[in-house]
Amino acid sequence: MNIDRRKATLFGAAAAVRLLLFTGFPGLPDLLTARVEISTPVTSFKRLQEGLYLYNHNVSPYDGGVYHQAPLLLPLFALLPSSATYPAFTYLLYIIVDLLSANALMQIADSGEAGSSKLYTSPRKDKKWSSFAIAAAFLFNPFTIATCIGRPTSVFTTCAILHAISKAVAGNSFTSMFALSFAAYLSMYPILLFPPLALLCFDRKRPMKGQESVYNFVFGNAMAVAGSMYSLLHMSSLITGSWEFLLSTYGVQLLLPDLTPNVGLWWYFFIEMFDSFRNFFLGVFWIHLSSYVAGLTIRLRRQPLFVIVTLLGIFAIFKPYPSISDTSLFLAVLPLYRHVLPLMRYTFLASSTILYATLLGPAFYYLWIYAGSGNANFFYAITLVWSLGLSVLVADALFAVLRDEWEVERPEMKGKEIRQI
Amino acid sequence: MSAKTEASEALEAEGSIVEDTATAKNQEVPANAVNVAPKKKEPPPESPASIRLRQYVIASFWAIIILVGLPIWWRTTAIYRAKLPLDQMMDWADGRACRPVFPLRISIEADALQDHEAQHLLRTTQHALDDLNEFSAHHLRLQLSQPANASVETTGLSAGAGDEEVALTIRLLPGTTTQADLQAYSPILDIQYTPNQVPSSSSSASSLANYIANTLRGLFAEEQAMIAYLLSTSSAPPERSPKALSPDVAESLARWTTRSLKYSRTYHLTFSLFTPAATPSSWDIEAALEEYMKPLLASFSEISNFTIDTQVQLYATPGVSGNVLKKEDLSGFINAAEWPLSPSIGGAPTVNFILYVGDMEVEGGGKSWLIPQWGGVVIQSDISDLRPAMLIFSNQLMSLLGAPEAGSLPLRLMTLVRVRSAGLLLKASGTMGSLARLTLALPSISIPRSVAEGVYTTIEHLRKACDGLGGKEGLENARIAEEAAEKAFFEKSMVGQVYFPDEHKVAVYLPLLGPVGVPLVMGIVKEFKAWRKRRRESR
């Protein structure tokens, strides 16, 4: 079929580009792995190697204090031939994960959930990009490619989140919840996606005989998430032999002991913070990150998918160890809302700010770390700009969607200039 | 944080109303409403559903702040102040909890005397001693040593003290002249007396008793002065400190305190040979240490332990040149920049002894000197015989460790034990007082549990030390108490917030929480106003 051939071509091209980069530039994977923009302490491929080495030598992988990732990744990578001798297998794994994510993204796009959900249909819903274009935008996004070449384990989280959404729009709530648990198991923060995802499942489930109330449904799904989380964690404790991994994985995300620079806002703040206020501000930052979930879910009850999109954008800015991998996920799902893009007001500002930060970030990092002619403020300033660009984009998309909803309420205002009061 | 405000503003504001202004005048104003036109146009009324939605959104933010944020704020910024026994601590500091008393037992062996004579002599001597002594903390108590036939009733003054250590034994020996002879290696004082000095049982005083009392007093004068000096420099109540010491005694005692090293259970001794040329490249230090130093160190074993190392350094030039060293040159003699003299590494303080090969001389003829709290230097041109140097080093070591200068070795060591315990006891008590005052003066500092534990350890060991003052156990307890007290006082996490007044907290909270808080507070205020307006209109 035509669609299938196009899809195969797209995936083949995406895989070819990645393979070419992997094999044509043998130094590139290690170079990108060492970049702070791609590898954070909780996702770095280098640290994974360290944990893997310890694991293969029957030492607790968390003993060195270097490895902070989920235990189940270890048996997976232990099955593969060592990436030092046969890197091709690792490359293939990461390429496949990217293609799986793209596939899930195409399913989300094909469902049309973005344009018309159960409770709301946008008047602009016909103005959309094909799933092919959206997948292409994801697969050929330089951020995605760089992430794939840098091999952080966050790609697994990305894949799991996209699958959770695609299963949710397909109405398979339990599969979706399992995928969400897996994402949460790997990186913890995706658990915050549970409320909108459960509502999305509820909206998309196939109509059954008995009408189930939303509370019962959400409760059932919460049980499903708790059950699968528990079994994953229990498996981990069997693998590592103790529950100590909890402190080394989720404890690190919660308490931020590793202040390696990254594109986020936390590291610099907690370098500067007085020790006695450190715990308080850790609490504040986490509350800040999670406080959006309830408000957005209530306000955008009619479009739960967009809540997820917005939350992914917020996570990419405010989570403790963000990387461009989170940005690439946000930029992957944003094109689903192609129909509201014309309503956005600051697209030029946001995109140019992001481009500016993308180009200057590595340069400033170089000035600080290698050339020694700059200091930490250089890099921090550019991460502020980066976060500003992303927040403008998130807030603007939110505005556009709200305006889209509002125009349904008041059709006479369509296309007119408005002001917030 | 800009994004937070932006996003939440967007949420709340967008959630409410999006209003059109540009087109309002042109289209919606009716043609006949001329006098209404200048008035600002009101937005169309909101639907109840959207009002409720907005209330839910605002409530969800506030619920998180109140249910999660406030408890976290409370938990993480509360200052933990462990309860300290402040009264007890102040008691120790003011000397109310412990009266440092050093009862020294002195046993008299008088085999040549009749029992009742000996009793009488003892009583009169004790009287004479008590008359001479004006310092109650340091008290000499006489007792008759108990020969095999002695019964308990002879020990009226020493009942129940049988197991206590005897500080000194006096052996009364009949002889031709009256003379006292302190034995060098055991705590025994031989006193010879002429037979006519034996007091008759009726007389209340005798020359022998006075002689013994004066001799004893002379023996213990230095120790008494030391303890008196320690008490006078501590914060003990004035009525207990002894009458003022004479200025030159006080001066020599001040020198003594500056000279001696801080007490430690272990000291490290470094013996170094420095020579300005290539020879001599070796010295017979091992044998010399074995012969002259080890016995002394062994006798110290109950007070402190020692570790030893030695080194030889060739082509070592001293910090000053010339064959005659002036007094002011001595401080520069040690070439600190080039000589490899390690500072105290690890727990134990290091005592340095330096033997310099050369024929220099200190102005006035000396060839050795002592560097306070650091070590000693000996200059010697011929090192084939190390005996003189070792003897000087031994002496210097005694001074550096704080032993008194006069008396026989056992007496000096015992004095050292008592003086050190008193010093440590007073220091630990003083630290307790400082900690208590600090706690009261700075209500904003945190007091971790470890500090409270340290305080209780200190008080427990202070109590034990006070009860066993004068003995080896007392010294050990005093040392533990002092260590625990210092550790508690210098607890790092305690002083972190000393220089952190409340005004600074505004500077910590406001830059972050201010921008976040403004939209939240404004949201609730606006919502409240709108609710009041709606209610007024509906009425």
mmCIF file of N, CA and C in Angstrom, chain A residues 174-211:
data_model
loop_
_atom_site.group_PDB
_atom_site.id
_atom_site.type_symbol
_atom_site.label_atom_id
_atom_site.label_comp_id
_atom_site.label_asym_id
_atom_site.label_seq_id
_atom_site.Cartn_x
_atom_site.Cartn_y
_atom_site.Cartn_z
ATOM 1 N N PHE A 174 -5.229 -0.574 29.940
ATOM 2 C CA PHE A 174 -4.258 -1.278 30.794
ATOM 3 C C PHE A 174 -2.878 -1.327 30.165
ATOM 4 N N THR A 175 -2.823 -1.525 28.863
ATOM 5 C CA THR A 175 -1.523 -1.457 28.187
ATOM 6 C C THR A 175 -0.920 -0.078 28.373
ATOM 7 N N SER A 176 -1.783 0.906 28.210
ATOM 8 C CA SER A 176 -1.315 2.270 28.363
ATOM 9 C C SER A 176 -0.761 2.490 29.759
ATOM 10 N N MET A 177 -1.479 1.995 30.761
ATOM 11 C CA MET A 177 -1.026 2.194 32.132
ATOM 12 C C MET A 177 0.274 1.453 32.385
ATOM 13 N N PHE A 178 0.418 0.289 31.722
ATOM 14 C CA PHE A 178 1.670 -0.419 31.917
ATOM 15 C C PHE A 178 2.828 0.357 31.301
ATOM 16 N N ALA A 179 2.579 0.907 30.111
ATOM 17 C CA ALA A 179 3.637 1.706 29.477
ATOM 18 C C ALA A 179 3.979 2.908 30.349
ATOM 19 N N LEU A 180 2.964 3.522 30.931
ATOM 20 C CA LEU A 180 3.224 4.670 31.805
ATOM 21 C C LEU A 180 4.045 4.222 33.016
ATOM 22 N N SER A 181 3.688 3.078 33.590
ATOM 23 C CA SER A 181 4.457 2.600 34.741
ATOM 24 C C SER A 181 5.898 2.367 34.352
ATOM 25 N N PHE A 182 6.082 1.854 33.149
ATOM 26 C CA PHE A 182 7.450 1.602 32.728
ATOM 27 C C PHE A 182 8.220 2.907 32.595
ATOM 28 N N ALA A 183 7.563 3.912 32.003
ATOM 29 C CA ALA A 183 8.217 5.220 31.892
ATOM 30 C C ALA A 183 8.525 5.767 33.281
ATOM 31 N N ALA A 184 7.562 5.650 34.194
ATOM 32 C CA ALA A 184 7.770 6.164 35.549
ATOM 33 C C ALA A 184 8.850 5.378 36.260
ATOM 34 N N TYR A 185 8.877 4.087 35.968
ATOM 35 C CA TYR A 185 9.918 3.250 36.578
ATOM 36 C C TYR A 185 11.303 3.693 36.129
ATOM 37 N N LEU A 186 11.402 4.077 34.848
ATOM 38 C CA LEU A 186 12.711 4.467 34.332
ATOM 39 C C LEU A 186 13.123 5.835 34.832
ATOM 40 N N SER A 187 12.185 6.785 34.846
ATOM 41 C CA SER A 187 12.596 8.156 35.156
ATOM 42 C C SER A 187 11.749 8.848 36.205
ATOM 43 N N MET A 188 10.840 8.197 36.796
ATOM 44 C CA MET A 188 10.025 8.727 37.885
ATOM 45 C C MET A 188 9.058 9.848 37.512
ATOM 46 N N TYR A 189 9.554 10.925 36.867
ATOM 47 C CA TYR A 189 8.649 12.059 36.663
ATOM 48 C C TYR A 189 7.419 11.733 35.811
ATOM 49 N N PRO A 190 7.471 10.756 34.859
ATOM 50 C CA PRO A 190 6.271 10.532 34.040
ATOM 51 C C PRO A 190 5.041 10.114 34.852
ATOM 52 N N ILE A 191 5.221 9.739 36.107
ATOM 53 C CA ILE A 191 4.055 9.368 36.915
ATOM 54 C C ILE A 191 3.099 10.551 37.013
ATOM 55 N N LEU A 192 3.631 11.766 36.859
ATOM 56 C CA LEU A 192 2.771 12.946 36.919
ATOM 57 C C LEU A 192 1.819 13.016 35.742
ATOM 58 N N LEU A 193 2.114 12.229 34.709
ATOM 59 C CA LEU A 193 1.212 12.229 33.545
ATOM 60 C C LEU A 193 -0.013 11.373 33.800
ATOM 61 N N PHE A 194 -0.054 10.729 34.940
ATOM 62 C CA PHE A 194 -1.155 9.784 35.156
ATOM 63 C C PHE A 194 -2.542 10.418 35.053
ATOM 64 N N PRO A 195 -2.838 11.548 35.736
ATOM 65 C CA PRO A 195 -4.229 12.051 35.662
ATOM 66 C C PRO A 195 -4.710 12.329 34.245
ATOM 67 N N PRO A 196 -3.954 13.111 33.435
ATOM 68 C CA PRO A 196 -4.485 13.332 32.083
ATOM 69 C C PRO A 196 -4.538 12.054 31.256
ATOM 70 N N LEU A 197 -3.565 11.173 31.474
ATOM 71 C CA LEU A 197 -3.552 9.945 30.673
ATOM 72 C C LEU A 197 -4.752 9.055 31.021
ATOM 73 N N ALA A 198 -5.077 9.015 32.307
ATOM 74 C CA ALA A 198 -6.235 8.213 32.713
ATOM 75 C C ALA A 198 -7.513 8.804 32.113
ATOM 76 N N LEU A 199 -7.607 10.138 32.100
ATOM 77 C CA LEU A 199 -8.790 10.761 31.501
ATOM 78 C C LEU A 199 -8.842 10.493 29.999
ATOM 79 N N LEU A 200 -7.656 10.512 29.385
ATOM 80 C CA LEU A 200 -7.611 10.232 27.949
ATOM 81 C C LEU A 200 -8.095 8.814 27.680
ATOM 82 N N CYS A 201 -7.648 7.877 28.502
ATOM 83 C CA CYS A 201 -8.107 6.499 28.357
ATOM 84 C C CYS A 201 -9.633 6.416 28.525
ATOM 85 N N PHE A 202 -10.110 7.146 29.530
ATOM 86 C CA PHE A 202 -11.538 7.128 29.816
ATOM 87 C C PHE A 202 -12.335 7.652 28.630
ATOM 88 N N ASP A 203 -11.819 8.757 28.057
ATOM 89 C CA ASP A 203 -12.535 9.343 26.919
ATOM 90 C C ASP A 203 -12.508 8.436 25.693
ATOM 91 N N ARG A 204 -11.413 7.696 25.545
ATOM 92 C CA ARG A 204 -11.253 6.944 24.318
ATOM 93 C C ARG A 204 -11.680 5.487 24.425
ATOM 94 N N LYS A 205 -12.086 5.073 25.597
ATOM 95 C CA LYS A 205 -12.393 3.642 25.699
ATOM 96 C C LYS A 205 -13.666 3.336 24.907
ATOM 97 N N ARG A 206 -13.689 2.102 24.461
ATOM 98 C CA ARG A 206 -14.831 1.699 23.645
ATOM 99 C C ARG A 206 -16.075 1.677 24.517
ATOM 100 N N PRO A 207 -17.181 2.168 23.999
ATOM 101 C CA PRO A 207 -18.396 2.181 24.814
ATOM 102 C C PRO A 207 -18.799 0.750 25.183
ATOM 103 N N MET A 208 -19.051 0.568 26.471
ATOM 104 C CA MET A 208 -19.428 -0.772 26.931
ATOM 105 C C MET A 208 -20.860 -0.736 27.439
ATOM 106 N N LYS A 209 -21.267 -1.897 27.882
ATOM 107 C CA LYS A 209 -22.672 -1.990 28.291
ATOM 108 C C LYS A 209 -22.935 -1.115 29.507
ATOM 109 N N GLY A 210 -22.255 -1.444 30.609
ATOM 110 C CA GLY A 210 -22.461 -0.666 31.824
ATOM 111 C C GLY A 210 -21.644 0.614 31.767
ATOM 112 N N GLN A 211 -22.271 1.732 32.055
ATOM 113 C CA GLN A 211 -21.531 2.993 32.047
ATOM 114 C C GLN A 211 -20.750 3.121 33.351
#
